[in-house]
PDB file of C-alpha atoms and ligand atoms in Angstrom:
ATOM      1  CA  MET A   1      -1.780 -17.838  -5.361  1.00  0.00           C
ATOM      2  CA  ILE A   2      -5.147 -16.338  -4.270  1.00  0.00           C
ATOM      3  CA  TRP A   3      -5.756 -13.284  -2.038  1.00  0.00           C
ATOM      4  CA  ARG A   4      -9.398 -13.348  -0.371  1.00  0.00           C
ATOM      5  CA  CYS A   5     -10.579  -9.864   0.307  1.00  0.00           C
ATOM      6  CA  GLY A   6     -14.199 -10.523   1.892  1.00  0.00           C
ATOM      7  CA  ASP A   7     -16.360 -11.872  -0.946  1.00  0.00           C
ATOM      8  CA  ILE A   8     -13.986 -11.104  -3.674  1.00  0.00           C
ATOM      9  CA  THR A   9     -10.984 -13.641  -4.447  1.00  0.00           C
ATOM     10  CA  PHE A  10      -7.995 -12.329  -6.563  1.00  0.00           C
ATOM     11  CA  ASP A  11      -6.101 -14.702  -8.698  1.00  0.00           C
ATOM     12  CA  LEU A  12      -2.631 -13.420  -8.387  1.00  0.00           C
ATOM     13  CA  SER A  13      -1.180 -16.200 -10.481  1.00  0.00           C
ATOM     14  CA  ALA A  14      -2.785 -14.453 -13.420  1.00  0.00           C
ATOM     15  CA  ARG A  15      -1.608 -11.074 -13.155  1.00  0.00           C
ATOM     16  CA  VAL A  16      -0.227  -8.101 -11.139  1.00  0.00           C
ATOM     17  CA  LEU A  17      -2.782  -6.057  -9.451  1.00  0.00           C
ATOM     18  CA  VAL A  18      -2.675  -2.143  -9.534  1.00  0.00           C
ATOM     19  CA  MET A  19      -3.880  -0.249  -6.503  1.00  0.00           C
ATOM     20  CA  GLY A  20      -4.835   3.291  -7.169  1.00  0.00           C
ATOM     21  CA  ILE A  21      -3.943   5.770  -4.147  1.00  0.00           C
ATOM     22  CA  VAL A  22      -6.443   8.338  -3.207  1.00  0.00           C
ATOM     23  CA  ASN A  23      -5.256  10.385   0.002  1.00  0.00           C
ATOM     24  CA  VAL A  24      -8.279  12.276   1.669  1.00  0.00           C
ATOM     25  CA  THR A  25      -5.766  14.437   3.312  1.00  0.00           C
ATOM     26  CA  PRO A  26      -4.415  18.129   3.564  1.00  0.00           C
ATOM     27  CA  ASP A  27      -0.665  16.878   3.825  1.00  0.00           C
ATOM     28  CA  SER A  28       0.097  13.703   1.941  1.00  0.00           C
ATOM     29  CA  PHE A  29       3.611  13.961   0.234  1.00  0.00           C
ATOM     30  CA  SER A  30       2.069  13.813  -3.318  1.00  0.00           C
ATOM     31  CA  ASP A  31      -1.557  14.510  -3.571  1.00  0.00           C
ATOM     32  CA  GLY A  32      -2.055  16.203  -0.171  1.00  0.00           C
ATOM     33  CA  GLY A  33      -5.026  18.898  -0.216  1.00  0.00           C
ATOM     34  CA  ARG A  34      -6.211  17.756  -3.784  1.00  0.00           C
ATOM     35  CA  TYR A  35      -8.677  15.219  -2.560  1.00  0.00           C
ATOM     36  CA  LEU A  36      -9.734  16.551   0.791  1.00  0.00           C
ATOM     37  CA  ASP A  37     -13.073  17.679  -0.714  1.00  0.00           C
ATOM     38  CA  PRO A  38     -15.304  14.614  -0.846  1.00  0.00           C
ATOM     39  CA  GLY A  39     -16.472  15.369  -4.349  1.00  0.00           C
ATOM     40  CA  ALA A  40     -13.017  15.732  -5.682  1.00  0.00           C
ATOM     41  CA  ALA A  41     -12.072  12.558  -3.972  1.00  0.00           C
ATOM     42  CA  ILE A  42     -15.005  10.615  -5.496  1.00  0.00           C
ATOM     43  CA  ALA A  43     -14.083  12.166  -8.885  1.00  0.00           C
ATOM     44  CA  ARG A  44     -10.460  10.982  -8.632  1.00  0.00           C
ATOM     45  CA  CYS A  45     -11.652   7.236  -7.440  1.00  0.00           C
ATOM     46  CA  ARG A  46     -13.885   7.191 -10.522  1.00  0.00           C
ATOM     47  CA  GLU A  47     -11.005   8.419 -12.751  1.00  0.00           C
ATOM     48  CA  LEU A  48      -8.632   5.687 -11.304  1.00  0.00           C
ATOM     49  CA  ALA A  49     -11.307   3.100 -11.627  1.00  0.00           C
ATOM     50  CA  ALA A  50     -11.880   4.000 -15.269  1.00  0.00           C
ATOM     51  CA  GLU A  51      -8.057   3.722 -15.950  1.00  0.00           C
ATOM     52  CA  GLY A  52      -8.242   0.165 -14.749  1.00  0.00           C
ATOM     53  CA  ALA A  53      -7.240   0.145 -11.098  1.00  0.00           C
ATOM     54  CA  ASP A  54      -8.042  -3.315  -9.516  1.00  0.00           C
ATOM     55  CA  LEU A  55      -8.340  -1.700  -6.184  1.00  0.00           C
ATOM     56  CA  LEU A  56      -8.498   1.754  -4.649  1.00  0.00           C
ATOM     57  CA  ASP A  57      -6.630   2.514  -1.255  1.00  0.00           C
ATOM     58  CA  LEU A  58      -8.251   5.494   0.417  1.00  0.00           C
ATOM     59  CA  GLY A  59      -6.405   6.934   3.345  1.00  0.00           C
ATOM     60  CA  ALA A  60      -7.137   9.868   5.765  1.00  0.00           C
ATOM     61  CA  GLU A  61      -3.871  10.082   7.461  1.00  0.00           C
ATOM     62  CA  SER A  62      -0.400  10.982   5.888  1.00  0.00           C
ATOM     63  CA  THR A  63       2.096   8.673   6.939  1.00  0.00           C
ATOM     64  CA  ARG A  64       4.928  10.575   5.289  1.00  0.00           C
ATOM     65  CA  PRO A  65       8.132  11.020   7.205  1.00  0.00           C
ATOM     66  CA  GLY A  66       7.898  13.250  10.240  1.00  0.00           C
ATOM     67  CA  SER A  67       3.941  13.232  10.094  1.00  0.00           C
ATOM     68  CA  ALA A  68       1.861  13.068  13.475  1.00  0.00           C
ATOM     69  CA  SER A  69      -1.080  10.699  13.766  1.00  0.00           C
ATOM     70  CA  VAL A  70      -4.675  11.935  13.049  1.00  0.00           C
ATOM     71  CA  PRO A  71      -7.399  10.969  15.489  1.00  0.00           C
ATOM     72  CA  PRO A  72      -9.730   8.364  14.384  1.00  0.00           C
ATOM     73  CA  GLU A  73     -12.801  10.731  14.459  1.00  0.00           C
ATOM     74  CA  GLU A  74     -11.083  13.233  12.045  1.00  0.00           C
ATOM     75  CA  GLN A  75     -10.026  10.146   9.879  1.00  0.00           C
ATOM     76  CA  TRP A  76     -13.655   8.988   9.677  1.00  0.00           C
ATOM     77  CA  ARG A  77     -14.908  12.559   9.001  1.00  0.00           C
ATOM     78  CA  ARG A  78     -12.866  12.674   6.111  1.00  0.00           C
ATOM     79  CA  LEU A  79     -13.433   9.157   4.755  1.00  0.00           C
ATOM     80  CA  GLU A  80     -17.247   8.673   5.590  1.00  0.00           C
ATOM     81  CA  PRO A  81     -18.552  10.869   2.670  1.00  0.00           C
ATOM     82  CA  VAL A  82     -16.269   9.464   0.213  1.00  0.00           C
ATOM     83  CA  LEU A  83     -16.915   5.934   0.939  1.00  0.00           C
ATOM     84  CA  ALA A  84     -20.783   6.635   0.737  1.00  0.00           C
ATOM     85  CA  GLY A  85     -20.328   8.213  -2.579  1.00  0.00           C
ATOM     86  CA  LEU A  86     -18.507   5.251  -3.869  1.00  0.00           C
ATOM     87  CA  ALA A  87     -21.118   2.787  -2.849  1.00  0.00           C
ATOM     88  CA  CYS A  88     -22.179   2.250  -6.592  1.00  0.00           C
ATOM     89  CA  VAL A  89     -18.692   2.338  -7.954  1.00  0.00           C
ATOM     90  CA  PRO A  90     -17.713  -1.242  -9.016  1.00  0.00           C
ATOM     91  CA  VAL A  91     -14.053  -1.223  -7.875  1.00  0.00           C
ATOM     92  CA  THR A  92     -12.760  -2.984  -4.745  1.00  0.00           C
ATOM     93  CA  ARG A  93     -11.911  -0.402  -1.853  1.00  0.00           C
ATOM     94  CA  SER A  94      -9.096  -0.620   0.695  1.00  0.00           C
ATOM     95  CA  VAL A  95      -8.787   1.569   3.685  1.00  0.00           C
ATOM     96  CA  ASP A  96      -5.202   2.727   4.599  1.00  0.00           C
ATOM     97  CA  THR A  97      -5.339   3.136   8.410  1.00  0.00           C
ATOM     98  CA  ARG A  98      -3.569   1.926  11.580  1.00  0.00           C
ATOM     99  CA  CYS A  99      -6.665   2.448  13.538  1.00  0.00           C
ATOM    100  CA  ALA A 100      -9.123  -0.639  14.258  1.00  0.00           C
ATOM    101  CA  ALA A 101     -12.034   1.669  14.915  1.00  0.00           C
ATOM    102  CA  VAL A 102     -11.538   3.347  11.478  1.00  0.00           C
ATOM    103  CA  ALA A 103     -11.009  -0.007   9.857  1.00  0.00           C
ATOM    104  CA  GLU A 104     -14.229  -1.517  11.258  1.00  0.00           C
ATOM    105  CA  ARG A 105     -16.270   1.597   9.910  1.00  0.00           C
ATOM    106  CA  ALA A 106     -14.836   1.531   6.493  1.00  0.00           C
ATOM    107  CA  LEU A 107     -15.472  -2.191   6.346  1.00  0.00           C
ATOM    108  CA  SER A 108     -18.888  -1.810   7.131  1.00  0.00           C
ATOM    109  CA  ALA A 109     -19.232   0.994   4.654  1.00  0.00           C
ATOM    110  CA  GLY A 110     -18.038  -1.350   1.920  1.00  0.00           C
ATOM    111  CA  CYS A 111     -14.182  -1.598   2.061  1.00  0.00           C
ATOM    112  CA  ARG A 112     -12.862  -5.237   1.347  1.00  0.00           C
ATOM    113  CA  VAL A 113      -9.108  -4.630   2.497  1.00  0.00           C
ATOM    114  CA  VAL A 114      -7.395  -3.136   5.455  1.00  0.00           C
ATOM    115  CA  ASN A 115      -3.974  -1.656   4.623  1.00  0.00           C
ATOM    116  CA  ASP A 116      -2.206  -1.324   7.882  1.00  0.00           C
ATOM    117  CA  VAL A 117       1.230   0.306   7.544  1.00  0.00           C
ATOM    118  CA  SER A 118       1.902  -0.466  11.166  1.00  0.00           C
ATOM    119  CA  ALA A 119       1.129  -4.195  11.107  1.00  0.00           C
ATOM    120  CA  LEU A 120      -1.286  -4.415  13.859  1.00  0.00           C
ATOM    121  CA  SER A 121      -0.012  -1.886  16.273  1.00  0.00           C
ATOM    122  CA  ASP A 122      -3.523  -1.545  17.184  1.00  0.00           C
ATOM    123  CA  PRO A 123      -4.375  -4.607  19.196  1.00  0.00           C
ATOM    124  CA  ALA A 124      -7.949  -4.577  18.077  1.00  0.00           C
ATOM    125  CA  MET A 125      -7.065  -4.509  14.130  1.00  0.00           C
ATOM    126  CA  ALA A 126      -6.494  -8.276  13.649  1.00  0.00           C
ATOM    127  CA  GLY A 127      -9.931  -9.252  15.286  1.00  0.00           C
ATOM    128  CA  VAL A 128     -11.801  -6.543  12.995  1.00  0.00           C
ATOM    129  CA  ALA A 129     -10.170  -7.835   9.677  1.00  0.00           C
ATOM    130  CA  ALA A 130     -10.942 -11.447  10.886  1.00  0.00           C
ATOM    131  CA  ARG A 131     -14.508 -10.921  11.615  1.00  0.00           C
ATOM    132  CA  ALA A 132     -14.914  -9.247   8.221  1.00  0.00           C
ATOM    133  CA  GLY A 133     -13.021 -11.655   6.267  1.00  0.00           C
ATOM    134  CA  ALA A 134     -11.110  -8.854   4.939  1.00  0.00           C
ATOM    135  CA  GLY A 135      -7.971  -8.676   3.042  1.00  0.00           C
ATOM    136  CA  LEU A 136      -5.076  -7.442   5.336  1.00  0.00           C
ATOM    137  CA  VAL A 137      -2.011  -5.751   4.117  1.00  0.00           C
ATOM    138  CA  LEU A 138       0.961  -6.100   6.876  1.00  0.00           C
ATOM    139  CA  MET A 139       3.550  -3.566   6.263  1.00  0.00           C
ATOM    140  CA  HIS A 140       7.161  -3.292   7.714  1.00  0.00           C
ATOM    141  CA  MET A 141       8.073   0.220   9.248  1.00  0.00           C
ATOM    142  CA  ARG A 142      10.666   1.016  11.657  1.00  0.00           C
ATOM    143  CA  GLY A 143       9.072   3.089  14.568  1.00  0.00           C
ATOM    144  CA  THR A 144       6.386   5.381  13.452  1.00  0.00           C
ATOM    145  CA  PRO A 145       6.119   7.834  10.668  1.00  0.00           C
ATOM    146  CA  GLU A 146       7.207  10.449  13.153  1.00  0.00           C
ATOM    147  CA  THR A 147      10.584   8.734  13.976  1.00  0.00           C
ATOM    148  CA  MET A 148      11.208   6.297  11.179  1.00  0.00           C
ATOM    149  CA  GLN A 149      13.896   8.086   9.182  1.00  0.00           C
ATOM    150  CA  ARG A 150      16.022   8.866  12.173  1.00  0.00           C
ATOM    151  CA  GLU A 151      17.683   5.321  12.016  1.00  0.00           C
ATOM    152  CA  THR A 152      17.826   3.554   8.798  1.00  0.00           C
ATOM    153  CA  ALA A 153      20.918   1.312   8.977  1.00  0.00           C
ATOM    154  CA  TYR A 154      20.293  -2.456   9.083  1.00  0.00           C
ATOM    155  CA  ALA A 155      22.644  -5.371   8.940  1.00  0.00           C
ATOM    156  CA  ASP A 156      20.730  -7.060   6.125  1.00  0.00           C
ATOM    157  CA  VAL A 157      17.405  -5.044   5.548  1.00  0.00           C
ATOM    158  CA  VAL A 158      15.704  -7.712   3.433  1.00  0.00           C
ATOM    159  CA  ALA A 159      16.405 -10.337   6.087  1.00  0.00           C
ATOM    160  CA  GLU A 160      15.297  -8.144   8.781  1.00  0.00           C
ATOM    161  CA  VAL A 161      12.088  -7.078   6.878  1.00  0.00           C
ATOM    162  CA  ALA A 162      11.316 -10.742   5.966  1.00  0.00           C
ATOM    163  CA  GLY A 163      11.632 -11.870   9.605  1.00  0.00           C
ATOM    164  CA  TYR A 164       9.416  -9.240  10.870  1.00  0.00           C
ATOM    165  CA  LEU A 165       6.564  -9.822   8.285  1.00  0.00           C
ATOM    166  CA  HIS A 166       6.760 -13.659   9.200  1.00  0.00           C
ATOM    167  CA  GLU A 167       6.499 -12.850  12.744  1.00  0.00           C
ATOM    168  CA  ARG A 168       3.446 -10.466  12.141  1.00  0.00           C
ATOM    169  CA  MET A 169       1.907 -12.853   9.788  1.00  0.00           C
ATOM    170  CA  ALA A 170       1.810 -15.286  12.765  1.00  0.00           C
ATOM    171  CA  VAL A 171       0.264 -12.779  14.986  1.00  0.00           C
ATOM    172  CA  ALA A 172      -2.555 -11.951  12.490  1.00  0.00           C
ATOM    173  CA  GLU A 173      -3.346 -15.824  12.045  1.00  0.00           C
ATOM    174  CA  ALA A 174      -3.197 -16.326  15.872  1.00  0.00           C
ATOM    175  CA  ALA A 175      -6.131 -13.709  16.079  1.00  0.00           C
ATOM    176  CA  GLY A 176      -8.084 -15.522  13.493  1.00  0.00           C
ATOM    177  CA  VAL A 177      -7.110 -13.917  10.200  1.00  0.00           C
ATOM    178  CA  ALA A 178      -7.241 -16.512   7.562  1.00  0.00           C
ATOM    179  CA  ARG A 179      -3.811 -16.998   5.803  1.00  0.00           C
ATOM    180  CA  GLU A 180      -5.343 -16.530   2.322  1.00  0.00           C
ATOM    181  CA  CYS A 181      -6.381 -12.887   3.428  1.00  0.00           C
ATOM    182  CA  LEU A 182      -2.994 -11.812   4.190  1.00  0.00           C
ATOM    183  CA  ALA A 183      -0.734  -9.711   1.943  1.00  0.00           C
ATOM    184  CA  ILE A 184       2.708  -8.441   2.976  1.00  0.00           C
ATOM    185  CA  ASP A 185       4.522  -5.247   2.034  1.00  0.00           C
ATOM    186  CA  PRO A 186       8.341  -4.362   2.825  1.00  0.00           C
ATOM    187  CA  GLY A 187       7.446  -0.656   3.343  1.00  0.00           C
ATOM    188  CA  ILE A 188       9.655   1.157   0.798  1.00  0.00           C
ATOM    189  CA  GLY A 189      10.642   4.334   2.265  1.00  0.00           C
ATOM    190  CA  PHE A 190       9.244   3.573   5.833  1.00  0.00           C
ATOM    191  CA  GLY A 191      12.705   3.812   7.942  1.00  0.00           C
ATOM    192  CA  LYS A 192      14.589   2.991   5.013  1.00  0.00           C
ATOM    193  CA  SER A 193      17.666   4.507   3.118  1.00  0.00           C
ATOM    194  CA  ALA A 194      17.438   4.821  -0.684  1.00  0.00           C
ATOM    195  CA  GLN A 195      19.877   1.963  -0.836  1.00  0.00           C
ATOM    196  CA  GLY A 196      17.679  -0.198   1.623  1.00  0.00           C
ATOM    197  CA  SER A 197      14.487   0.515  -0.537  1.00  0.00           C
ATOM    198  CA  LEU A 198      16.626  -0.309  -3.803  1.00  0.00           C
ATOM    199  CA  GLU A 199      17.738  -3.620  -2.105  1.00  0.00           C
ATOM    200  CA  LEU A 200      14.005  -4.461  -1.091  1.00  0.00           C
ATOM    201  CA  LEU A 201      12.987  -3.950  -4.671  1.00  0.00           C
ATOM    202  CA  ALA A 202      15.664  -6.072  -6.110  1.00  0.00           C
ATOM    203  CA  ARG A 203      15.232  -8.854  -3.618  1.00  0.00           C
ATOM    204  CA  ILE A 204      11.400  -9.408  -3.703  1.00  0.00           C
ATOM    205  CA  PRO A 205      11.778 -13.135  -4.283  1.00  0.00           C
ATOM    206  CA  GLU A 206      13.115 -13.380  -0.620  1.00  0.00           C
ATOM    207  CA  LEU A 207       9.609 -11.859   0.548  1.00  0.00           C
ATOM    208  CA  THR A 208       7.452 -13.895  -1.992  1.00  0.00           C
ATOM    209  CA  ALA A 209       9.171 -16.938  -0.347  1.00  0.00           C
ATOM    210  CA  LEU A 210       6.994 -16.206   2.775  1.00  0.00           C
ATOM    211  CA  GLY A 211       4.037 -17.679   0.612  1.00  0.00           C
ATOM    212  CA  ARG A 212       1.734 -14.420   0.688  1.00  0.00           C
ATOM    213  CA  PRO A 213       1.307 -11.802  -2.130  1.00  0.00           C
ATOM    214  CA  VAL A 214       3.901  -8.938  -1.961  1.00  0.00           C
ATOM    215  CA  LEU A 215       2.743  -5.328  -2.250  1.00  0.00           C
ATOM    216  CA  VAL A 216       5.000  -2.792  -3.207  1.00  0.00           C
ATOM    217  CA  GLY A 217       4.591   0.997  -2.795  1.00  0.00           C
ATOM    218  CA  ALA A 218       7.373   2.813  -4.307  1.00  0.00           C
ATOM    219  CA  SER A 219       5.143   5.303  -6.411  1.00  0.00           C
ATOM    220  CA  ARG A 220       6.508   8.817  -6.401  1.00  0.00           C
ATOM    221  CA  LYS A 221       8.765   8.159  -3.259  1.00  0.00           C
ATOM    222  CA  SER A 222      11.752  10.439  -2.302  1.00  0.00           C
ATOM    223  CA  PHE A 223      14.212   7.396  -2.702  1.00  0.00           C
ATOM    224  CA  LEU A 224      13.441   7.629  -6.360  1.00  0.00           C
ATOM    225  CA  ALA A 225      14.797  11.057  -6.600  1.00  0.00           C
ATOM    226  CA  ARG A 226      17.952  10.092  -4.585  1.00  0.00           C
ATOM    227  CA  ILE A 227      18.757   7.780  -7.365  1.00  0.00           C
ATOM    228  CA  THR A 228      17.542   9.770 -10.507  1.00  0.00           C
ATOM    229  CA  GLY A 229      18.057  13.314  -9.240  1.00  0.00           C
ATOM    230  CA  ASP A 230      14.445  14.410  -9.726  1.00  0.00           C
ATOM    231  CA  GLU A 231      14.630  16.614  -6.716  1.00  0.00           C
ATOM    232  CA  GLY A 232      11.440  18.783  -7.618  1.00  0.00           C
ATOM    233  CA  GLU A 233       7.812  17.950  -7.283  1.00  0.00           C
ATOM    234  CA  PRO A 234       6.829  14.354  -6.497  1.00  0.00           C
ATOM    235  CA  ALA A 235       5.011  14.333  -9.840  1.00  0.00           C
ATOM    236  CA  GLU A 236       8.473  14.578 -11.597  1.00  0.00           C
ATOM    237  CA  ARG A 237       9.044  11.153 -10.216  1.00  0.00           C
ATOM    238  CA  VAL A 238       6.534   9.443 -12.524  1.00  0.00           C
ATOM    239  CA  PRO A 239       9.103   8.048 -14.977  1.00  0.00           C
ATOM    240  CA  ALA A 240      11.198   6.624 -12.275  1.00  0.00           C
ATOM    241  CA  SER A 241       8.019   5.367 -10.477  1.00  0.00           C
ATOM    242  CA  LEU A 242       7.269   3.339 -13.696  1.00  0.00           C
ATOM    243  CA  ALA A 243      10.568   1.795 -13.762  1.00  0.00           C
ATOM    244  CA  ALA A 244      10.351   0.694 -10.088  1.00  0.00           C
ATOM    245  CA  ALA A 245       6.893  -0.718 -11.014  1.00  0.00           C
ATOM    246  CA  ALA A 246       8.742  -2.681 -13.825  1.00  0.00           C
ATOM    247  CA  VAL A 247      11.460  -3.777 -11.553  1.00  0.00           C
ATOM    248  CA  ALA A 248       8.944  -5.190  -8.894  1.00  0.00           C
ATOM    249  CA  THR A 249       6.718  -6.909 -11.381  1.00  0.00           C
ATOM    250  CA  TRP A 250       9.855  -8.600 -13.052  1.00  0.00           C
ATOM    251  CA  GLN A 251      10.765  -9.429  -9.366  1.00  0.00           C
ATOM    252  CA  GLY A 252       7.662 -11.205  -8.765  1.00  0.00           C
ATOM    253  CA  ALA A 253       5.627  -8.611  -6.696  1.00  0.00           C
ATOM    254  CA  HIS A 254       1.739  -9.239  -6.751  1.00  0.00           C
ATOM    255  CA  ILE A 255       0.177  -5.711  -6.115  1.00  0.00           C
ATOM    256  CA  LEU A 256       1.471  -2.382  -6.936  1.00  0.00           C
ATOM    257  CA  ARG A 257       0.176   0.565  -4.980  1.00  0.00           C
ATOM    258  CA  VAL A 258       0.688   3.598  -7.224  1.00  0.00           C
ATOM    259  CA  HIS A 259      -0.497   7.139  -7.959  1.00  0.00           C
ATOM    260  CA  ASP A 260      -0.306   6.760 -11.837  1.00  0.00           C
ATOM    261  CA  VAL A 261      -2.718   3.902 -12.653  1.00  0.00           C
ATOM    262  CA  ALA A 262      -2.833   3.906 -16.597  1.00  0.00           C
ATOM    263  CA  ALA A 263       0.830   4.554 -16.990  1.00  0.00           C
ATOM    264  CA  THR A 264       1.593   1.784 -14.356  1.00  0.00           C
ATOM    265  CA  LEU A 265      -0.661  -0.735 -16.049  1.00  0.00           C
ATOM    266  CA  ARG A 266       1.405  -0.238 -19.165  1.00  0.00           C
ATOM    267  CA  ALA A 267       4.615  -0.689 -17.439  1.00  0.00           C
ATOM    268  CA  VAL A 268       3.297  -3.865 -15.784  1.00  0.00           C
ATOM    269  CA  LYS A 269       2.250  -5.275 -19.027  1.00  0.00           C
ATOM    270  CA  LEU A 270       5.543  -5.038 -20.505  1.00  0.00           C
ATOM    271  CA  ALA A 271       7.382  -6.483 -17.506  1.00  0.00           C
ATOM    272  CA  SER A 272       4.794  -9.156 -17.183  1.00  0.00           C
ATOM    273  CA  ALA A 273       5.225 -10.085 -20.620  1.00  0.00           C
ATOM    274  CA  ALA A 274       9.117 -10.062 -20.366  1.00  0.00           C
ATOM    275  CA  ARG A 275       8.884 -12.268 -17.259  1.00  0.00           C
ATOM    276  CA  ARG A 276       6.808 -14.838 -18.948  1.00  0.00           C
ATOM    277  CA  ALA A 277       8.944 -14.927 -21.952  1.00  0.00           C
ATOM    278  CA  ALA A 278      12.033 -15.693 -19.596  1.00  0.00           C
ATOM    279  CA  ARG A 279      10.512 -18.947 -18.296  1.00  0.00           C
TER     280      ARG A 279
HETATM  281  N1  HH2 B   1       3.012   4.120   1.522  1.00  0.00           N
HETATM  282  C1  HH2 B   1       2.467   5.149   1.805  1.00  0.00           C
HETATM  283  C2  HH2 B   1       1.092   4.935   2.503  1.00  0.00           C
HETATM  284  N2  HH2 B   1       0.587   3.826   2.702  1.00  0.00           N
HETATM  285  N3  HH2 B   1       0.578   1.502   2.401  1.00  0.00           N
HETATM  286  C3  HH2 B   1       1.379   0.277   1.880  1.00  0.00           C
HETATM  287  N4  HH2 B   1       0.799  -0.896   2.094  1.00  0.00           N
HETATM  288  N5  HH2 B   1       2.613   0.402   1.164  1.00  0.00           N
HETATM  289  C4  HH2 B   1       3.193   1.792   1.130  1.00  0.00           C
HETATM  290  O1  HH2 B   1       4.405   1.630   0.496  1.00  0.00           O
HETATM  291  C5  HH2 B   1       2.513   2.948   1.441  1.00  0.00           C
HETATM  292  C6  HH2 B   1       1.075   2.712   2.088  1.00  0.00           C
HETATM  293  C7  HH2 B   1       2.910   6.534   1.678  1.00  0.00           C
HETATM  294  O2  HH2 B   1       2.294   7.129   0.381  1.00  0.00           O
HETATM  295  P1  HH2 B   1       1.072   8.073   0.098  1.00  0.00           P
HETATM  296  O3  HH2 B   1      -0.189   7.356   0.712  1.00  0.00           O
HETATM  297  O4  HH2 B   1       1.150   8.426  -1.217  1.00  0.00           O
HETATM  298  O5  HH2 B   1       1.510   9.377   0.986  1.00  0.00           O
HETATM  299  P2  HH2 B   1       1.172   9.800   2.655  1.00  0.00           P
HETATM  300  O6  HH2 B   1       1.612   8.717   3.620  1.00  0.00           O
HETATM  301  O7  HH2 B   1       1.934  11.156   2.536  1.00  0.00           O
HETATM  302  O8  HH2 B   1      -0.242   9.913   2.465  1.00  0.00           O
END
């Protein structure tokens, strides 16, 4: 399994990739306000790269439950100085945006991946990714961040998510995105109950069956607290996040999107070694 992201090709049969999160926002659920200053964001990116992140995912719009969208100009105002400051940092950059205009500028500024939590809600997005040959993450979400937690019941959450991702992959390919550039993501916590998020984690093989790399973003999310009882600050959810990273790796996920890179790399090493030993 390979994942092509512009001029970089990841071999995902070799190991699980760890994608470090840096939110250049005032209001993200875990790191909101910490990296709004470009200098602080750049320092955080350097730190996560030094910890061993394979990719960094930079976002300028929180998509936590209930959040409103951020205009493209404001997203770019936040991202531009950070991406410029990272030009010489040797780590693959991803832009976390639902907006094609922001993605296009970020790709011109050195990003190799578009992480679209709305799976092409902007009709121009697939063309932007296709023209750049960029990696493209398609994520499942029900509704929008503003509305997604209103209805979290599914007859079979995994079957519905897999069906949706299959359809969005076809839309991306029809718009010219190469299949080997695509990655898919069940959208843990995006219009899901804690039970639904757990089922998605536990049944990753039904998603890998779609033939593309599966990205999992469980890091510090509130469903972990529903299960462990860590109802305080999101940083209290790190141990549960590491357990989720180990479960996802054991189940065959290819890319993990996390806040805590160094610790996750250790969890992934252990779970990957166990997976190899099971064969
Ligand atoms: N989760 C968040 C944001 N982007 N992208 C993908 N592909 N998968 C995810 O699970 C995912 C994502 C939410 O986490 P975070 O960025 O930490 O918070 P916020 O949306 O509040 O900025």
